[in-house]
CSV table of C-alpha atoms in Angstrom, one decimal:
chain,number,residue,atom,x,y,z
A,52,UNK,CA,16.2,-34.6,-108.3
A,53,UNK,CA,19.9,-34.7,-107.5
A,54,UNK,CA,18.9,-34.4,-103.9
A,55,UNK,CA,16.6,-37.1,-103.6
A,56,UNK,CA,19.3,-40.0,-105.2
A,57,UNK,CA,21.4,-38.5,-102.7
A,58,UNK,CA,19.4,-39.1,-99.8
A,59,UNK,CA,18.2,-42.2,-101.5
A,60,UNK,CA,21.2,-44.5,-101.0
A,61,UNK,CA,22.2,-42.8,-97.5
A,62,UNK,CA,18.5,-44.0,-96.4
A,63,UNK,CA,19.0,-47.1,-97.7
A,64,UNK,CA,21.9,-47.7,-96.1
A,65,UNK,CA,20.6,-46.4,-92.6
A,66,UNK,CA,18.0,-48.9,-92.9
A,67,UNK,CA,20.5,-52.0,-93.2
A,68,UNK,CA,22.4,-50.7,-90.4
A,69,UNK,CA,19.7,-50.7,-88.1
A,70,UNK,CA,18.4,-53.9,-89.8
A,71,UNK,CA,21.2,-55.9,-89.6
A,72,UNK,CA,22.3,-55.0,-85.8
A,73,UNK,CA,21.4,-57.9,-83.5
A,74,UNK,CA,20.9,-57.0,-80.1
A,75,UNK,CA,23.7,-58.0,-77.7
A,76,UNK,CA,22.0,-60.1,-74.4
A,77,UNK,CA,23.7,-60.1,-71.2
A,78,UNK,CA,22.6,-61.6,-68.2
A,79,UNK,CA,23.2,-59.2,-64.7
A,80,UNK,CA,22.2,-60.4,-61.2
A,81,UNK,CA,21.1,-57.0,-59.0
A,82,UNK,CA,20.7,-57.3,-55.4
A,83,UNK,CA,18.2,-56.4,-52.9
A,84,UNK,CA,19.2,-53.7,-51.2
A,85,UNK,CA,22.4,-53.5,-52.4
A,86,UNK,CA,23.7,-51.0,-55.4
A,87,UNK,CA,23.9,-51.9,-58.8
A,88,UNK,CA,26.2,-50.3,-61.4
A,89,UNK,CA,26.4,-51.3,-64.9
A,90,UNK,CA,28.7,-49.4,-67.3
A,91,UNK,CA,27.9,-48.4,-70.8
A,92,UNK,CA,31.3,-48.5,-72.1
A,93,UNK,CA,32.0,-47.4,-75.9
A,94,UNK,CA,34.2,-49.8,-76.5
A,95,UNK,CA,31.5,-52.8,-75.9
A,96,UNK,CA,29.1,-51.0,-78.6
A,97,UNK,CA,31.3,-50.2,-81.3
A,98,UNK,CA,32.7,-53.7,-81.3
A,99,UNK,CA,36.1,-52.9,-82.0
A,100,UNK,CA,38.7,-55.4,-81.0
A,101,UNK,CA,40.9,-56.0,-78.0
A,102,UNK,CA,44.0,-54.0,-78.9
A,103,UNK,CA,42.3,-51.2,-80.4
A,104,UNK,CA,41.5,-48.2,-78.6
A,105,UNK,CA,38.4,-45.9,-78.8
A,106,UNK,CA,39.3,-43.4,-80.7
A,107,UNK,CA,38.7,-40.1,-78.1
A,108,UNK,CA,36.7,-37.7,-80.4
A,109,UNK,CA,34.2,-40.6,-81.0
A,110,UNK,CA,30.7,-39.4,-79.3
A,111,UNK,CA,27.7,-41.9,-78.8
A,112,UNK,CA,24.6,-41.7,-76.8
A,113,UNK,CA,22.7,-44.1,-74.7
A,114,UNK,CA,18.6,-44.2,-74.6
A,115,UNK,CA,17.6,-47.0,-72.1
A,116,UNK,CA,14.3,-48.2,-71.5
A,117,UNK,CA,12.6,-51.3,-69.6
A,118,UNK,CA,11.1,-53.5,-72.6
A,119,UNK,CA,7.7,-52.8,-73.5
A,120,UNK,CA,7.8,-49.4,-71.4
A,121,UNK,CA,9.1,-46.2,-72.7
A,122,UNK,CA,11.4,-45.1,-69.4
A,123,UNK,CA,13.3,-47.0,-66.6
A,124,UNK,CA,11.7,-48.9,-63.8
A,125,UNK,CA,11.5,-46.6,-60.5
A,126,UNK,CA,14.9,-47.9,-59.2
A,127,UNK,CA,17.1,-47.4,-62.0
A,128,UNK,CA,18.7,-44.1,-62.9
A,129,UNK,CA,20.5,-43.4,-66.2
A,130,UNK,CA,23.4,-40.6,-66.4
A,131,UNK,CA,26.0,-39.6,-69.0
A,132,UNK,CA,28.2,-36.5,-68.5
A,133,UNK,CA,28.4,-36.0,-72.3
A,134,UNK,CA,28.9,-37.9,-75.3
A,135,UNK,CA,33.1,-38.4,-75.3
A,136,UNK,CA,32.1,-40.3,-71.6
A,137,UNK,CA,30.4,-43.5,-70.9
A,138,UNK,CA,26.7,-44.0,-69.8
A,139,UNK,CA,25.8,-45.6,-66.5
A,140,UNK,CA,22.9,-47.4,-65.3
A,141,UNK,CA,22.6,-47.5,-61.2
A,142,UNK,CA,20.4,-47.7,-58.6
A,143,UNK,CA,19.0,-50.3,-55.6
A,144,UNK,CA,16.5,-52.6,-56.3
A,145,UNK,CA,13.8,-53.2,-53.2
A,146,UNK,CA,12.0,-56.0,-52.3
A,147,UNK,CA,8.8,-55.4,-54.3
A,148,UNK,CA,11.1,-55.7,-57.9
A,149,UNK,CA,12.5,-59.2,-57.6
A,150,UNK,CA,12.3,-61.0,-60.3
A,151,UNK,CA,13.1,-60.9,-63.9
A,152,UNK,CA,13.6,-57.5,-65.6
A,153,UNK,CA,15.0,-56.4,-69.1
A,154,UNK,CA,16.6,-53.5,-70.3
A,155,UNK,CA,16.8,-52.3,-73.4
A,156,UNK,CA,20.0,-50.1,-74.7
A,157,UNK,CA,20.4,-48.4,-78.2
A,158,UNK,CA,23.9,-46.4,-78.7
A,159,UNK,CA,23.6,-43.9,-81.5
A,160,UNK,CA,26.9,-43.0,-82.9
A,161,UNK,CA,26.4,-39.4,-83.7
A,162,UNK,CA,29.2,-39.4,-86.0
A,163,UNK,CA,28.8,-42.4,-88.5
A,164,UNK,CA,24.8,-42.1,-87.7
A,165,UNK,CA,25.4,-46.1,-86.4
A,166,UNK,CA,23.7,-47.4,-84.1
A,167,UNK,CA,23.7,-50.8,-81.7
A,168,UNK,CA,21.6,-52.3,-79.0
A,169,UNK,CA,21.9,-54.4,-76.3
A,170,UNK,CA,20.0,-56.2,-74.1
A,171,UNK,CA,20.4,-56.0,-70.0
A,172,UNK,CA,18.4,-59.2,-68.3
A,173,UNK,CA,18.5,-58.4,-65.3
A,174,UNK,CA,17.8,-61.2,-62.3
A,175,UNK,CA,16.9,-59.4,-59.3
A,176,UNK,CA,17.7,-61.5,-56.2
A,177,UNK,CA,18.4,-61.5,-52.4
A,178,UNK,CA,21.7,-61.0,-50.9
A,179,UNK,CA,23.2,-63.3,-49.4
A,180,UNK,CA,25.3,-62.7,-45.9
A,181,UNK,CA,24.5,-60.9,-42.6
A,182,UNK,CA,21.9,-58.0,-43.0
A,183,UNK,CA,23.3,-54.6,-42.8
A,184,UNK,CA,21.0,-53.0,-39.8
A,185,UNK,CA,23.8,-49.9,-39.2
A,186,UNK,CA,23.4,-47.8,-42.2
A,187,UNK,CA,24.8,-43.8,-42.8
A,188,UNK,CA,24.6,-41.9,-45.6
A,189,UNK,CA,26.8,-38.8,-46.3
A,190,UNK,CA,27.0,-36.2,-48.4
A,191,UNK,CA,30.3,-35.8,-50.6
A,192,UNK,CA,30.4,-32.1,-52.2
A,193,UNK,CA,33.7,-32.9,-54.2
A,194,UNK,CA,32.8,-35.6,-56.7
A,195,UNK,CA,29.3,-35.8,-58.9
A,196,UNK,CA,27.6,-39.1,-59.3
A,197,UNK,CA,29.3,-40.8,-62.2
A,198,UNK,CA,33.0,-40.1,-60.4
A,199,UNK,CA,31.6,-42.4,-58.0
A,200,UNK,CA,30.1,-44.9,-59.9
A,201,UNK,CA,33.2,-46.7,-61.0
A,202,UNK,CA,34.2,-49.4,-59.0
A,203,UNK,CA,37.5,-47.7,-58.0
A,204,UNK,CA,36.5,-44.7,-56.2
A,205,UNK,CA,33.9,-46.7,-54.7
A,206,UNK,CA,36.4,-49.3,-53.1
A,207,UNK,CA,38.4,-46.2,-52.1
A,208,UNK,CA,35.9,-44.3,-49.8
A,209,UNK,CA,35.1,-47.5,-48.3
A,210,UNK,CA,39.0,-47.9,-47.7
A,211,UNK,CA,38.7,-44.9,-46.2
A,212,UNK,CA,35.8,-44.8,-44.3
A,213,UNK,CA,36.0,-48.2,-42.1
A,214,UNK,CA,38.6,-45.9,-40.4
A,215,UNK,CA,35.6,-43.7,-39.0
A,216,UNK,CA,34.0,-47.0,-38.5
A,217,UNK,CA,33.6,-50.0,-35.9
A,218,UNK,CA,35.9,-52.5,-37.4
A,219,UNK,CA,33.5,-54.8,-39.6
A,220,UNK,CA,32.7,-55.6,-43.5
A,221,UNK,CA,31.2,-51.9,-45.6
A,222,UNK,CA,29.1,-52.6,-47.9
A,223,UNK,CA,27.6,-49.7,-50.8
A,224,UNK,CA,24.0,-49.3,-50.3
A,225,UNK,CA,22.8,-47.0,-53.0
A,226,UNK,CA,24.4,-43.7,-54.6
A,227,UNK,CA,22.1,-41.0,-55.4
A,228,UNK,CA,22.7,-37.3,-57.0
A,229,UNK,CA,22.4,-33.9,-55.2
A,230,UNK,CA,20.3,-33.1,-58.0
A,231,UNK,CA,17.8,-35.3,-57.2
A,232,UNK,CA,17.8,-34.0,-54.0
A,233,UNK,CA,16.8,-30.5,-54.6
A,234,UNK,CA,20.3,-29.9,-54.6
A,235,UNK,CA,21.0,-26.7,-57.6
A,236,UNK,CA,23.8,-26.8,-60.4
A,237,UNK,CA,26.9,-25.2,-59.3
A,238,UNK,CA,28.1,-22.2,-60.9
A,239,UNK,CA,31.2,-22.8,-64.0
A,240,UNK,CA,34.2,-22.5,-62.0
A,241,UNK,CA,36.4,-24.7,-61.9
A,242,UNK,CA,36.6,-27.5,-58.9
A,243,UNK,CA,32.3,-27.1,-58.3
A,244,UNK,CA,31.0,-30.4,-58.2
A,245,UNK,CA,27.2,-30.9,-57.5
A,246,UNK,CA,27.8,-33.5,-54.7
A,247,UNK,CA,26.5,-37.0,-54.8
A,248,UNK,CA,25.1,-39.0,-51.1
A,249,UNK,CA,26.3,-42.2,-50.7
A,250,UNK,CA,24.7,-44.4,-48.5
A,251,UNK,CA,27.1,-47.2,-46.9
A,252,UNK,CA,25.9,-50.4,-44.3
A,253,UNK,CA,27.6,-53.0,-41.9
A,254,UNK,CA,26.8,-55.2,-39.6
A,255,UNK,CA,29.1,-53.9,-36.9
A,256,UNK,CA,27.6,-50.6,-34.8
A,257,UNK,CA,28.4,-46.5,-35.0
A,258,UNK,CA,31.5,-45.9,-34.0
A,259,UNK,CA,31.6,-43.3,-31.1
A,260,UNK,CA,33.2,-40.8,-33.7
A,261,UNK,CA,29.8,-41.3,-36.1
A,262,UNK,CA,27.6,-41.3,-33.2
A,263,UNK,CA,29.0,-37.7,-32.3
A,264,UNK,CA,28.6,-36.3,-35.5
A,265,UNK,CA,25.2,-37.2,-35.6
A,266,UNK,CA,24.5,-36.3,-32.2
A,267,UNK,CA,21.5,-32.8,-31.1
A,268,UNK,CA,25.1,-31.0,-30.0
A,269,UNK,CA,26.5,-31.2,-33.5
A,270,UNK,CA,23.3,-30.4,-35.4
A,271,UNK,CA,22.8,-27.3,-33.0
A,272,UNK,CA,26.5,-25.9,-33.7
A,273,UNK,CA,25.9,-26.9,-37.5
A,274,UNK,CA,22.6,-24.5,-37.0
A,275,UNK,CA,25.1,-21.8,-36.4
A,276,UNK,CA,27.0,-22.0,-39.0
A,277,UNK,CA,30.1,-23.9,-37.3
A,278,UNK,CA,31.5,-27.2,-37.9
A,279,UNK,CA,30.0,-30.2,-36.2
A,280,UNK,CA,32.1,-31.9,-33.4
A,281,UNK,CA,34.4,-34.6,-34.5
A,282,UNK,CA,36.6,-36.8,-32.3
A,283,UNK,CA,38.2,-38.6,-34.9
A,284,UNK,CA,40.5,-38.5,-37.7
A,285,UNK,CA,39.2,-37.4,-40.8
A,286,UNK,CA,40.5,-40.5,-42.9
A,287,UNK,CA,38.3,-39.1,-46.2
A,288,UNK,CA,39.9,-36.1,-46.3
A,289,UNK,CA,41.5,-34.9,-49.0
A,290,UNK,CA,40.0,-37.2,-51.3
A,291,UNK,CA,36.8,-36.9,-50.4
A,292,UNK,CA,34.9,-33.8,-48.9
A,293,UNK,CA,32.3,-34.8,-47.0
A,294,UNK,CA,29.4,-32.8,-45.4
A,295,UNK,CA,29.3,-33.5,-41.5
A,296,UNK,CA,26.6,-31.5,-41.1
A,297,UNK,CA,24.9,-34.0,-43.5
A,298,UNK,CA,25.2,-37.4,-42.3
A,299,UNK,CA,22.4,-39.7,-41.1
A,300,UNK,CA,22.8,-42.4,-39.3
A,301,UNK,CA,20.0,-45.3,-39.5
A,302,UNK,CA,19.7,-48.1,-36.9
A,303,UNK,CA,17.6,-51.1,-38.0
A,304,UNK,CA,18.8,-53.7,-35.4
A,305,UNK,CA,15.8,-53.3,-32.9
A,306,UNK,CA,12.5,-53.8,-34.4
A,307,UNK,CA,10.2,-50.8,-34.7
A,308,UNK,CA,7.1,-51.9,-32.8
A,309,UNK,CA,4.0,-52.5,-34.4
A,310,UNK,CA,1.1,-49.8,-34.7
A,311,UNK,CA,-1.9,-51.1,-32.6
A,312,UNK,CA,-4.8,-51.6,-34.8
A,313,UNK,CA,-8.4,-49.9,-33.9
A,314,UNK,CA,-10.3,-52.7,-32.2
A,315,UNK,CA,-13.8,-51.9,-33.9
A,316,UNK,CA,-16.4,-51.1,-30.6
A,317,UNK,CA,-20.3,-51.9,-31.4
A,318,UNK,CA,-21.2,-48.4,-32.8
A,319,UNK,CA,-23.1,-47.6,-29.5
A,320,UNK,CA,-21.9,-44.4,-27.5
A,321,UNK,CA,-21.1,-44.8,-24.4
A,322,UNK,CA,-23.0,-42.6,-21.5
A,323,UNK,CA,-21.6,-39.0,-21.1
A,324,UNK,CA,-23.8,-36.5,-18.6
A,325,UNK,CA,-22.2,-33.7,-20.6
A,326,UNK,CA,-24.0,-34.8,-23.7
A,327,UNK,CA,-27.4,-35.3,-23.8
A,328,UNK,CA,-29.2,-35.1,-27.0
A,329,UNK,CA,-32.9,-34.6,-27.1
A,330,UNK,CA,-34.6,-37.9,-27.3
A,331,UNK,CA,-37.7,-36.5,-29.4
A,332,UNK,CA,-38.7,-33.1,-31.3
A,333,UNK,CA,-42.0,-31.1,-30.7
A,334,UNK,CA,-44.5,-31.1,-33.4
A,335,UNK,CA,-44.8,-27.5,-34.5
A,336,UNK,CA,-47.5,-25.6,-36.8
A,337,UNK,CA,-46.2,-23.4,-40.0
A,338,UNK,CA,-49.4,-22.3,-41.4
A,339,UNK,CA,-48.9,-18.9,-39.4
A,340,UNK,CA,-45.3,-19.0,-40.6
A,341,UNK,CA,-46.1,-19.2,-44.2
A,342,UNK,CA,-49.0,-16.8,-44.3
A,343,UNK,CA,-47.3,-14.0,-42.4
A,344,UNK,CA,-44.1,-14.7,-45.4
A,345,UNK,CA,-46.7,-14.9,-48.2
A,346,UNK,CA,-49.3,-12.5,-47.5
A,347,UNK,CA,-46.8,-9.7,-45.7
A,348,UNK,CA,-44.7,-9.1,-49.4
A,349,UNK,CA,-47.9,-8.9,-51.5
A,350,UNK,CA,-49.7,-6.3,-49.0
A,351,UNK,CA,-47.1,-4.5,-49.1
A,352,UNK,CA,-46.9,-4.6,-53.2
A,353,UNK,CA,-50.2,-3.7,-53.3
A,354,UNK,CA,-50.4,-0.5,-51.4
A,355,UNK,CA,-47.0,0.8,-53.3
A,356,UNK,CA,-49.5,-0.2,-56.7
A,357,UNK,CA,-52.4,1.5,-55.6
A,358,UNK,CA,-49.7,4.5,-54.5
A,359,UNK,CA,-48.4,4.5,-57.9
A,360,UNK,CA,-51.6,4.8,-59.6
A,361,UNK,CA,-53.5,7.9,-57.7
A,362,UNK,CA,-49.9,9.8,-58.2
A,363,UNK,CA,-49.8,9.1,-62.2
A,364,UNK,CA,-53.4,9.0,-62.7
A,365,UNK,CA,-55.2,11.1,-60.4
A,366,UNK,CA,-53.3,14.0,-59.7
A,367,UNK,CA,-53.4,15.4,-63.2
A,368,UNK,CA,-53.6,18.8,-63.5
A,369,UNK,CA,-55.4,19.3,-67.3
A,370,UNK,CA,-55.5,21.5,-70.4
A,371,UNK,CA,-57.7,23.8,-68.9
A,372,UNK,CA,-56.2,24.5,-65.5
A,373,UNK,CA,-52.9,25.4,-67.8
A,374,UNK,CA,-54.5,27.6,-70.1
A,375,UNK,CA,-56.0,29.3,-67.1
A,376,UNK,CA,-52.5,30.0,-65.6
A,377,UNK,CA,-50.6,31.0,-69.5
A,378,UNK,CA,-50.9,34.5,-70.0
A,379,UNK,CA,-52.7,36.0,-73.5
A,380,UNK,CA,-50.3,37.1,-74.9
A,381,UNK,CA,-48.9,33.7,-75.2
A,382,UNK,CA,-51.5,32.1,-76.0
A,383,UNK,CA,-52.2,34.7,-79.0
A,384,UNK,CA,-48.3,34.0,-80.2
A,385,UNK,CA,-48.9,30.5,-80.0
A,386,UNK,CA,-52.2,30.5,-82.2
A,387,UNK,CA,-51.0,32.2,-84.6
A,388,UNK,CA,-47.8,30.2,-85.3
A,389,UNK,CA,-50.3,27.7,-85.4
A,390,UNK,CA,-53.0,29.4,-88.1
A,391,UNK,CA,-49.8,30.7,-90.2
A,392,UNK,CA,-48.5,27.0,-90.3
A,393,UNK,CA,-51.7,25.6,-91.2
A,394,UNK,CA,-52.1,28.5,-94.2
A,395,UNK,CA,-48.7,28.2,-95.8
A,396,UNK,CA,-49.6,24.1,-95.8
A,397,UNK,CA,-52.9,24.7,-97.4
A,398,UNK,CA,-51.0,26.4,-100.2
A,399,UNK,CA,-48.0,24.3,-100.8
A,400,UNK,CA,-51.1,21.6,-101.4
A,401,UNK,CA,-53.2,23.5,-103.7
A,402,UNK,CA,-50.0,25.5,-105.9
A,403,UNK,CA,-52.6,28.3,-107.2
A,404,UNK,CA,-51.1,31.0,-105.7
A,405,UNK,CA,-49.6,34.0,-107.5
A,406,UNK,CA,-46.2,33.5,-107.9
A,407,UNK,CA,-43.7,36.0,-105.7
A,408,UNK,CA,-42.0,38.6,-107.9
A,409,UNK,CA,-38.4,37.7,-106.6
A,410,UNK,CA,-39.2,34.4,-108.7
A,411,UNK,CA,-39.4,36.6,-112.2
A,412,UNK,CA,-37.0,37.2,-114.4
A,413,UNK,CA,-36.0,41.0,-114.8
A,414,UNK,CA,-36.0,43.2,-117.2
A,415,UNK,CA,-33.7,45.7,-118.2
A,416,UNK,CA,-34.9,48.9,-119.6
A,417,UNK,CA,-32.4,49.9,-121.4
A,418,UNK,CA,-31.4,46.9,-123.5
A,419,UNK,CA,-34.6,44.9,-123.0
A,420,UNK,CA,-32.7,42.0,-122.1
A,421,UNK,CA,-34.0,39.3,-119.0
A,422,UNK,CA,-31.9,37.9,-116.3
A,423,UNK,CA,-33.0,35.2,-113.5
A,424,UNK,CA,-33.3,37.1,-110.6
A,425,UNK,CA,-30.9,35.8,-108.7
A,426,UNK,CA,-27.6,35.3,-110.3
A,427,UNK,CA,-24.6,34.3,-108.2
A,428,UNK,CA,-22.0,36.7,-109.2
A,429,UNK,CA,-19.4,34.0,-108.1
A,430,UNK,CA,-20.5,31.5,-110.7
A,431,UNK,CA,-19.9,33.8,-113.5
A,432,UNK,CA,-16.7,34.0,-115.3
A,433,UNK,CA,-14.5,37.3,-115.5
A,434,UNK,CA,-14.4,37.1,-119.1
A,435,UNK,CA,-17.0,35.8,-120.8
A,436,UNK,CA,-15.9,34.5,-124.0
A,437,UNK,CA,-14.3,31.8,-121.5
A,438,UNK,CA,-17.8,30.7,-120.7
């Protein structure tokens, strides 16, 4: 009873808290094509003010949803290292998810048992600008996904990468995991980062060094295990530890021509001397056919029954032809087992019989006294005053 006006109050008071929190509406404008990172700060959910720090042993989850659906739309990814970091929402919307999307965040504070939401309306447009037709994507094995996320490192490996690159604007097409991939979790040591691919665009072409990296001659000497061939300056390094043997390079300024559609023909084949079907069948008669299936089996059954019968029923060799071949001395034995049988039956039936002396009590001469005839010395006691 204790227990339960415990609990009571603490309920209670749960249920105000999620009662009384208003979800928070802010308005985002994603791009086609382009990535989208939206960071789900502590800070912003616990409400606390401008001078005031987050405190660093507070921990707080994020569950995100699209409204009126239980997980994410396709292009948006969710990750959170662990509860002491913030949550981020990222991905690159495509053309077919223009339009208007919301996204629904609840924090739970897992120490005070609070929680908040917010809402993410999201406004999913064009870009605006040149299009980005030249478009690599590499493979960084020194940072995991939410190290690149923040708009810092971002800036930083596009700093360092127009130096690789025909001079020209860089813009950040999508980031994506090594996890989702295929890529595997590194082992705990220390410095093992699953690697993250970031995917970068411009409107100016390859440089010569890119074009070389991606070229048959590097992917052949990356086959055998040595490094690809670079001409250039590796401006990433150390900051950034990229995979040459893992970039892709994508042009999208000429047009990939169209498929050629089936023209439909008018179902007739054309003539081919190889091919000649016949133009009509011959009638043909089964009766023959059918009788010589039918009428074979059951001949055959018939003569295997008829078989059958003169073995079990004709060949029989009788009582008298095996009387004839036992001898009579047998026969005598046999007889009178039978006659004695038949006797002892007769008088167990009629009971007027003499009865056989070993059935009398005895009598003893001497002291006149009877005894059953057969007494099991076993059964009787050594001394008889115990009986």
């Amino acid at each position: 009873m204790v227990a339960v006006l415990i609990w009571i109050p603490l309920f209670v008071g749960v249920l105000a808290g999620l009662g009384g929190t208003e979800a928070q509406q802010i308005t985002l404008h994603p791009l086609v094509g382009r990535v989208f990172v939206h960071t789900l700060d502590h800070a912003t959910f616990l409400r606390l003010p401008e001078h005031v720090a987050v405190p660093p042993t507070v921990r707080i989850t994020y569950h995100a949803h699209l409204q009126e659906h239980p997980d994410l739309p396709r292009w948006l990814r969710y990750t959170q290292r662990s509860p002491y970091h913030p949550g981020f929402l990222y991905g690159t919307a495509t053309p077919e998810d223009r339009g208007r999307q919301v996204i629904e965040v609840t924090a739970y504070n897992r120490d005070s048992f609070d929680t908040t939401r917010q809402r993410l309306v999201l406004l999913i447009g064009d870009p605006e600008g040149p299009r980005l037709p030249y478009q690599a994507e590499f493979l960084v094995r020194s940072h995991d996904v939410e190290e690149v996320l923040p708009s810092t490192p971002a800036n930083r490996f596009l700093t360092a990468l127009a130096g690789l690159w025909e001079p020209g604007e860089l813009q950040l097409l999508n980031v994506t995991s090594a996890l989702d991939r295929g890529g595997r979790v590194p082992l705990p040591i220390e410095g093992r980062k699953e690697g993250v691919y970031i995917k970068v665009g411009s409107a100016s072409p390859f440089s010569t060094c890119l074009k070389m990296v991606a070229s048959p001659d590097s992917h052949a000497r990356c086959a055998q295990g040595q490094p690809p061939l670079l001409s250039c300056y590796d401006n990433l390094a150390p900051h950034f530890r990229v995979d040459w043997c893992n970039v892709s390079l994508v042009d999208k300024s000429v047009p990939e021509p169209m498929d050629e559609l089936p023209t439909p023909g008018d179902g007739i084949l054309e003539h081919d001397p190889f091919f000649c079907p016949p133009t009509e069948a011959t009638a043909r008669d089964f009766l023959a056919d059918f009788l010589v299936t039918l009428l074979v089996p059951l001949l055959v059954a018939l003569l295997l029954t008829l078989l059958l019968a003169y073995i079990m029923c004709c060949r029989r060799e009788g009582r008298l032809k095996r009387d004839l071949a036992t001898s009579d001395i047998q026969m005598l034995h046999h007889f009178t087992i039978h006659g004695n049988t038949e006797e002892l039956r007769q008088m167990a039936a009629t009971r007027q019989v003499p009865r056989p002396l070993s059935t009398e009590p005895m009598f003893n001469v001497r002291t006149g006294q009877r005894l059953p005839p057969c007494v099991d010395s076993a059964q009787v006691p050594l001394i008889l005053d115990q009986h």
